[in-house]
Amino acid sequence: MPEGDSVHQAARRLHTALAGHTVTRSDLRVPKLATVDLTGRTVLDVTPRGKHLLTRFEGGLTLHSHLRMDGSWRVYAPGERWSGGPGHQIRAIIGTDDRTAVGYRLPVLELLRTADEHKAVGHLGPDLLGPDWDADQALRNLLAAPDRALGEALLDQRNLAGIGNIYKSELCFLMGATPWLPIGELPADKASRLPALAKKLLEANRERPARTTTGRTRTDQRLYVYGRAPRPCLRCGTPVRTADQGDGSRSRPTYWCPTCQPGPTP
């Protein structure tokens, strides 16, 4: 599941493969971009912004993509078999003489003027892994709506950018509160530590192939609660519970320990 750390890893792979090279193959398989041809342009860089990817080309163009739940970018060498999914799931192909980047199941793909990138990402709060990180601003954003559920506030990319369902559940566990606790009821000392803790978790995993929030390497012990229901909590042994959180417009699986995380539940 792509979150801020895995999006940064994807950006690094794409940047290493494409930056400084001339596009020799361009195929954008969404209706509004079907006639776009980027061949002949040099890829300048690939930059992550929260959970968004910005691939910049000479001539002032940016290909903006977002992975959401299932999207991915894969990089292949010449002659290598493409293995990211069936052909009908391919939404973008950007190739050079040395590498080909293939975007699968991309729910968001648009071409912008680089000067207009703010139209795609200008709404985002401080990026947990970006040069604009500002913990104080992130905290002010989170607390601006004190009645909002903690989990929903963490997922709102306008507050701070890079947290998805996994880090939401893990951060709530580490705060010792259910994801449904109004964020304004989180004790002030915990709230003040929240942005720094979120940044610490993402930074610790930005180079790791397998995400962990516990520091453990065993596959079944890498996360405190996410994906563990109904197995026992790693801390107290109580069966972990799960429920969807949000307005129901999309699946938002949420996990918590009813013993370690007091507070309201569905």
mmCIF file of C-alpha atoms in Angstrom:
data_model
loop_
_atom_site.group_PDB
_atom_site.id
_atom_site.type_symbol
_atom_site.label_atom_id
_atom_site.label_comp_id
_atom_site.label_asym_id
_atom_site.label_seq_id
_atom_site.Cartn_x
_atom_site.Cartn_y
_atom_site.Cartn_z
ATOM 1 C CA MET A 1 0.000 0.000 0.000
ATOM 2 C CA PRO A 2 1.704 3.243 -1.094
ATOM 3 C CA GLU A 3 2.288 5.767 1.674
ATOM 4 C CA GLY A 4 4.754 8.629 1.933
ATOM 5 C CA ASP A 5 7.807 6.435 2.453
ATOM 6 C CA SER A 6 7.035 4.061 -0.432
ATOM 7 C CA VAL A 7 6.188 6.973 -2.745
ATOM 8 C CA HIS A 8 9.606 8.459 -1.994
ATOM 9 C CA GLN A 9 11.173 5.120 -2.859
ATOM 10 C CA ALA A 10 9.245 5.030 -6.132
ATOM 11 C CA ALA A 11 10.374 8.578 -6.940
ATOM 12 C CA ARG A 12 13.986 7.653 -6.311
ATOM 13 C CA ARG A 13 13.767 4.615 -8.594
ATOM 14 C CA LEU A 14 12.150 6.645 -11.358
ATOM 15 C CA HIS A 15 14.600 9.514 -10.974
ATOM 16 C CA THR A 16 17.593 7.167 -11.105
ATOM 17 C CA ALA A 17 16.223 5.447 -14.205
ATOM 18 C CA LEU A 18 14.981 8.450 -16.187
ATOM 19 C CA ALA A 19 16.528 11.750 -15.099
ATOM 20 C CA GLY A 20 18.934 13.194 -17.629
ATOM 21 C CA HIS A 21 17.776 10.858 -20.398
ATOM 22 C CA THR A 22 15.757 11.564 -23.522
ATOM 23 C CA VAL A 23 12.347 9.984 -23.912
ATOM 24 C CA THR A 24 12.246 7.531 -26.825
ATOM 25 C CA ARG A 25 8.849 6.001 -26.060
ATOM 26 C CA SER A 26 5.774 7.782 -24.749
ATOM 27 C CA ASP A 27 2.377 6.161 -24.279
ATOM 28 C CA LEU A 28 -0.170 7.721 -21.895
ATOM 29 C CA ARG A 29 -3.221 5.478 -21.822
ATOM 30 C CA VAL A 30 -5.912 7.752 -20.461
ATOM 31 C CA PRO A 31 -8.405 9.406 -22.810
ATOM 32 C CA LYS A 32 -7.444 13.024 -22.151
ATOM 33 C CA LEU A 33 -3.748 12.292 -22.798
ATOM 34 C CA ALA A 34 -4.120 9.823 -25.665
ATOM 35 C CA THR A 35 -2.607 12.230 -28.219
ATOM 36 C CA VAL A 36 0.234 13.482 -26.003
ATOM 37 C CA ASP A 37 3.738 12.620 -27.225
ATOM 38 C CA LEU A 38 6.684 13.268 -24.918
ATOM 39 C CA THR A 39 9.317 11.680 -27.145
ATOM 40 C CA GLY A 40 12.375 13.829 -27.707
ATOM 41 C CA ARG A 41 12.062 15.572 -24.350
ATOM 42 C CA THR A 42 14.627 15.086 -21.582
ATOM 43 C CA VAL A 43 13.413 13.993 -18.161
ATOM 44 C CA LEU A 44 14.673 16.583 -15.683
ATOM 45 C CA ASP A 45 13.719 14.981 -12.381
ATOM 46 C CA VAL A 46 11.122 12.954 -10.512
ATOM 47 C CA THR A 47 10.018 14.564 -7.264
ATOM 48 C CA PRO A 48 7.679 13.189 -4.583
ATOM 49 C CA ARG A 49 5.237 15.481 -2.806
ATOM 50 C CA GLY A 50 3.402 13.681 -0.032
ATOM 51 C CA LYS A 51 1.806 10.727 -1.863
ATOM 52 C CA HIS A 52 2.040 12.415 -5.271
ATOM 53 C CA LEU A 53 4.708 11.995 -7.961
ATOM 54 C CA LEU A 54 5.854 14.823 -10.237
ATOM 55 C CA THR A 55 7.873 13.790 -13.297
ATOM 56 C CA ARG A 56 9.288 16.922 -14.934
ATOM 57 C CA PHE A 57 10.317 17.222 -18.567
ATOM 58 C CA GLU A 58 12.207 19.872 -20.456
ATOM 59 C CA GLY A 59 9.914 22.406 -22.028
ATOM 60 C CA GLY A 60 8.109 23.112 -18.772
ATOM 61 C CA LEU A 61 5.872 20.026 -18.566
ATOM 62 C CA THR A 62 5.115 17.850 -15.526
ATOM 63 C CA LEU A 63 3.414 14.452 -15.486
ATOM 64 C CA HIS A 64 1.497 14.254 -12.227
ATOM 65 C CA SER A 65 0.513 10.836 -10.893
ATOM 66 C CA HIS A 66 -0.987 9.517 -7.684
ATOM 67 C CA LEU A 67 -0.893 5.857 -6.668
ATOM 68 C CA ARG A 68 -3.737 5.817 -4.112
ATOM 69 C CA MET A 69 -4.403 2.234 -2.982
ATOM 70 C CA ASP A 70 -3.278 0.040 -5.868
ATOM 71 C CA GLY A 71 -1.162 2.064 -8.285
ATOM 72 C CA SER A 72 2.516 1.430 -8.919
ATOM 73 C CA TRP A 73 5.406 2.452 -11.143
ATOM 74 C CA ARG A 74 7.809 -0.271 -12.275
ATOM 75 C CA VAL A 75 11.161 0.188 -14.025
ATOM 76 C CA TYR A 76 12.423 -2.345 -16.564
ATOM 77 C CA ALA A 77 15.663 -2.879 -18.460
ATOM 78 C CA PRO A 78 15.595 -3.500 -22.228
ATOM 79 C CA GLY A 79 14.244 -6.983 -22.924
ATOM 80 C CA GLU A 80 13.035 -7.498 -19.361
ATOM 81 C CA ARG A 81 9.544 -8.962 -18.998
ATOM 82 C CA TRP A 82 6.996 -6.520 -17.619
ATOM 83 C CA SER A 83 5.424 -8.031 -14.536
ATOM 84 C CA GLY A 84 3.404 -5.331 -12.798
ATOM 85 C CA GLY A 85 0.036 -6.597 -14.001
ATOM 86 C CA PRO A 86 -1.952 -7.349 -17.160
ATOM 87 C CA GLY A 87 -1.594 -5.027 -20.105
ATOM 88 C CA HIS A 88 -5.047 -3.483 -19.702
ATOM 89 C CA GLN A 89 -3.928 -2.064 -16.318
ATOM 90 C CA ILE A 90 -1.081 -0.055 -17.840
ATOM 91 C CA ARG A 91 -1.773 3.667 -17.797
ATOM 92 C CA ALA A 92 1.625 5.135 -18.716
ATOM 93 C CA ILE A 93 4.832 4.130 -20.463
ATOM 94 C CA ILE A 94 7.865 6.419 -20.424
ATOM 95 C CA GLY A 95 10.891 4.849 -22.079
ATOM 96 C CA THR A 96 14.491 5.829 -22.789
ATOM 97 C CA ASP A 97 17.306 3.906 -24.460
ATOM 98 C CA ASP A 98 18.259 2.398 -21.099
ATOM 99 C CA ARG A 99 15.098 1.965 -19.050
ATOM 100 C CA THR A 100 11.329 1.888 -19.365
ATOM 101 C CA ALA A 101 9.024 3.124 -16.597
ATOM 102 C CA VAL A 102 5.549 1.575 -16.627
ATOM 103 C CA GLY A 103 2.688 2.923 -14.523
ATOM 104 C CA TYR A 104 0.044 0.384 -13.507
ATOM 105 C CA ARG A 105 -3.459 1.117 -12.179
ATOM 106 C CA LEU A 106 -2.777 4.843 -11.813
ATOM 107 C CA PRO A 107 -6.038 6.468 -10.706
ATOM 108 C CA VAL A 108 -4.621 9.960 -11.274
ATOM 109 C CA LEU A 109 -2.560 10.845 -14.326
ATOM 110 C CA GLU A 110 -2.449 14.344 -15.775
ATOM 111 C CA LEU A 111 -0.049 16.564 -17.689
ATOM 112 C CA LEU A 112 0.525 20.051 -16.312
ATOM 113 C CA ARG A 113 2.668 23.022 -16.995
ATOM 114 C CA THR A 114 5.450 22.820 -14.426
ATOM 115 C CA ALA A 115 4.541 26.361 -13.390
ATOM 116 C CA ASP A 116 1.059 25.048 -12.543
ATOM 117 C CA GLU A 117 2.086 22.191 -10.241
ATOM 118 C CA HIS A 118 0.461 24.051 -7.370
ATOM 119 C CA LYS A 119 -2.909 23.212 -8.920
ATOM 120 C CA ALA A 120 -2.219 19.534 -8.189
ATOM 121 C CA VAL A 121 -0.302 19.675 -4.909
ATOM 122 C CA GLY A 122 -0.663 23.201 -3.561
ATOM 123 C CA HIS A 123 -3.380 22.094 -1.135
ATOM 124 C CA LEU A 124 -1.069 19.719 0.694
ATOM 125 C CA GLY A 125 0.189 20.367 4.192
ATOM 126 C CA PRO A 126 3.852 20.045 5.207
ATOM 127 C CA ASP A 127 5.469 16.998 3.600
ATOM 128 C CA LEU A 128 6.758 14.600 6.252
ATOM 129 C CA LEU A 129 9.703 13.664 4.009
ATOM 130 C CA GLY A 130 10.029 16.905 2.086
ATOM 131 C CA PRO A 131 12.118 20.066 2.373
ATOM 132 C CA ASP A 132 9.032 22.037 3.427
ATOM 133 C CA TRP A 133 8.471 20.018 6.616
ATOM 134 C CA ASP A 134 7.233 22.235 9.454
ATOM 135 C CA ALA A 135 6.204 20.349 12.591
ATOM 136 C CA ASP A 136 4.630 23.395 14.224
ATOM 137 C CA GLN A 137 2.459 24.096 11.177
ATOM 138 C CA ALA A 138 1.462 20.443 10.965
ATOM 139 C CA LEU A 139 0.357 20.521 14.606
ATOM 140 C CA ARG A 140 -1.636 23.712 14.077
ATOM 141 C CA ASN A 141 -3.331 22.117 11.074
ATOM 142 C CA LEU A 142 -4.214 18.979 13.008
ATOM 143 C CA LEU A 143 -5.683 20.892 15.936
ATOM 144 C CA ALA A 144 -7.617 23.394 13.821
ATOM 145 C CA ALA A 145 -10.682 21.117 13.990
ATOM 146 C CA PRO A 146 -10.536 19.732 17.562
ATOM 147 C CA ASP A 147 -13.743 17.699 17.208
ATOM 148 C CA ARG A 148 -12.407 15.715 14.278
ATOM 149 C CA ALA A 149 -11.467 12.068 14.846
ATOM 150 C CA LEU A 150 -7.736 11.552 15.289
ATOM 151 C CA GLY A 151 -7.494 8.991 12.502
ATOM 152 C CA GLU A 152 -9.329 11.188 10.005
ATOM 153 C CA ALA A 153 -7.188 14.200 10.880
ATOM 154 C CA LEU A 154 -4.016 12.191 10.269
ATOM 155 C CA LEU A 155 -5.263 10.991 6.884
ATOM 156 C CA ASP A 156 -6.151 14.504 5.703
ATOM 157 C CA GLN A 157 -3.254 15.443 3.425
ATOM 158 C CA ARG A 158 -4.078 19.126 3.926
ATOM 159 C CA ASN A 159 -2.862 18.775 7.518
ATOM 160 C CA LEU A 160 0.362 16.911 6.807
ATOM 161 C CA ALA A 161 1.290 14.959 3.699
ATOM 162 C CA GLY A 162 2.361 11.335 3.543
ATOM 163 C CA ILE A 163 0.237 9.365 6.016
ATOM 164 C CA GLY A 164 -1.998 6.538 4.812
ATOM 165 C CA ASN A 165 -4.056 3.839 6.510
ATOM 166 C CA ILE A 166 -1.042 1.957 7.869
ATOM 167 C CA TYR A 167 0.674 4.882 9.561
ATOM 168 C CA LYS A 168 -2.673 6.209 10.758
ATOM 169 C CA SER A 169 -3.350 3.017 12.716
ATOM 170 C CA GLU A 170 0.216 2.710 13.972
ATOM 171 C CA LEU A 171 0.400 6.329 15.137
ATOM 172 C CA CYS A 172 -2.892 6.055 16.985
ATOM 173 C CA PHE A 173 -1.557 2.953 18.742
ATOM 174 C CA LEU A 174 1.634 4.751 19.738
ATOM 175 C CA MET A 175 -0.436 7.693 21.002
ATOM 176 C CA GLY A 176 -2.466 5.279 23.147
ATOM 177 C CA ALA A 177 -5.767 6.480 21.693
ATOM 178 C CA THR A 178 -8.417 5.042 19.411
ATOM 179 C CA PRO A 179 -8.592 6.518 15.898
ATOM 180 C CA TRP A 180 -12.086 7.816 16.761
ATOM 181 C CA LEU A 181 -10.929 10.000 19.669
ATOM 182 C CA PRO A 182 -11.543 13.697 18.888
ATOM 183 C CA ILE A 183 -8.061 15.049 18.329
ATOM 184 C CA GLY A 184 -8.744 17.946 20.683
ATOM 185 C CA GLU A 185 -9.114 15.413 23.514
ATOM 186 C CA LEU A 186 -5.649 13.993 22.950
ATOM 187 C CA PRO A 187 -3.500 15.115 25.914
ATOM 188 C CA ALA A 188 -1.435 18.159 25.006
ATOM 189 C CA ASP A 189 1.894 16.436 25.645
ATOM 190 C CA LYS A 190 0.979 13.623 23.252
ATOM 191 C CA ALA A 191 -0.410 15.967 20.613
ATOM 192 C CA SER A 192 2.767 18.021 20.638
ATOM 193 C CA ARG A 193 4.836 14.895 19.940
ATOM 194 C CA LEU A 194 2.591 13.581 17.182
ATOM 195 C CA PRO A 195 4.095 15.353 14.127
ATOM 196 C CA ALA A 196 7.666 14.488 15.137
ATOM 197 C CA LEU A 197 6.711 10.853 15.746
ATOM 198 C CA ALA A 198 5.033 10.646 12.341
ATOM 199 C CA LYS A 199 8.156 12.021 10.685
ATOM 200 C CA LYS A 200 10.374 9.610 12.638
ATOM 201 C CA LEU A 201 8.379 6.588 11.462
ATOM 202 C CA LEU A 202 8.396 7.601 7.797
ATOM 203 C CA GLU A 203 12.080 8.532 7.829
ATOM 204 C CA ALA A 204 12.970 5.203 9.439
ATOM 205 C CA ASN A 205 11.264 3.377 6.572
ATOM 206 C CA ARG A 206 12.145 5.518 3.566
ATOM 207 C CA GLU A 207 15.091 3.240 2.719
ATOM 208 C CA ARG A 208 13.625 -0.068 3.895
ATOM 209 C CA PRO A 209 12.145 -2.607 1.476
ATOM 210 C CA ALA A 210 9.843 -3.897 4.241
ATOM 211 C CA ARG A 211 8.099 -1.343 6.462
ATOM 212 C CA THR A 212 8.308 -1.716 10.241
ATOM 213 C CA THR A 213 7.076 0.455 13.088
ATOM 214 C CA THR A 214 8.077 -1.930 15.864
ATOM 215 C CA GLY A 215 11.732 -2.261 14.911
ATOM 216 C CA ARG A 216 11.252 -6.014 14.563
ATOM 217 C CA THR A 217 12.079 -7.902 11.392
ATOM 218 C CA ARG A 218 9.775 -10.914 11.651
ATOM 219 C CA THR A 219 7.046 -10.544 9.046
ATOM 220 C CA ASP A 220 4.236 -11.026 11.579
ATOM 221 C CA GLN A 221 5.722 -8.537 14.063
ATOM 222 C CA ARG A 222 6.692 -5.557 11.918
ATOM 223 C CA LEU A 223 3.536 -3.583 12.732
ATOM 224 C CA TYR A 224 1.842 -3.079 16.086
ATOM 225 C CA VAL A 225 -1.786 -3.324 14.984
ATOM 226 C CA TYR A 226 -2.284 -2.765 11.246
ATOM 227 C CA GLY A 227 -3.360 -6.023 9.584
ATOM 228 C CA ARG A 228 -3.211 -7.971 12.857
ATOM 229 C CA ALA A 229 -6.925 -8.486 13.593
ATOM 230 C CA PRO A 230 -7.911 -10.768 15.243
ATOM 231 C CA ARG A 231 -4.408 -11.749 16.330
ATOM 232 C CA PRO A 232 -3.127 -10.598 19.729
ATOM 233 C CA CYS A 233 -1.693 -7.152 20.336
ATOM 234 C CA LEU A 234 2.100 -7.326 20.460
ATOM 235 C CA ARG A 235 2.106 -5.300 23.668
ATOM 236 C CA CYS A 236 -0.728 -6.727 25.809
ATOM 237 C CA GLY A 237 -2.067 -9.796 24.023
ATOM 238 C CA THR A 238 -5.637 -8.520 23.561
ATOM 239 C CA PRO A 239 -7.113 -9.445 20.153
ATOM 240 C CA VAL A 240 -6.696 -6.529 17.749
ATOM 241 C CA ARG A 241 -9.933 -5.183 16.276
ATOM 242 C CA THR A 242 -10.679 -3.664 12.874
ATOM 243 C CA ALA A 243 -13.328 -1.432 11.304
ATOM 244 C CA ASP A 244 -13.654 1.060 8.474
ATOM 245 C CA GLN A 245 -13.279 4.728 9.319
ATOM 246 C CA GLY A 246 -14.552 7.657 7.287
ATOM 247 C CA ASP A 247 -17.606 8.572 5.264
ATOM 248 C CA GLY A 248 -17.857 5.223 3.480
ATOM 249 C CA SER A 249 -16.828 6.619 0.089
ATOM 250 C CA ARG A 250 -13.751 4.389 0.101
ATOM 251 C CA SER A 251 -12.382 1.534 2.174
ATOM 252 C CA ARG A 252 -10.393 2.872 5.126
ATOM 253 C CA PRO A 253 -9.363 -0.202 7.145
ATOM 254 C CA THR A 254 -8.471 0.833 10.669
ATOM 255 C CA TYR A 255 -6.948 -1.325 13.392
ATOM 256 C CA TRP A 256 -6.655 -0.776 17.120
ATOM 257 C CA CYS A 257 -6.105 -2.557 20.431
ATOM 258 C CA PRO A 258 -9.095 -2.068 22.753
ATOM 259 C CA THR A 259 -6.858 -2.374 25.821
ATOM 260 C CA CYS A 260 -3.889 -0.214 24.829
ATOM 261 C CA GLN A 261 -6.038 2.400 23.086
ATOM 262 C CA PRO A 262 -8.872 3.698 25.271
ATOM 263 C CA GLY A 263 -11.497 5.940 23.725
ATOM 264 C CA PRO A 264 -14.541 5.870 21.467
ATOM 265 C CA THR A 265 -15.019 3.084 18.933
ATOM 266 C CA PRO A 266 -17.591 2.397 16.175
#
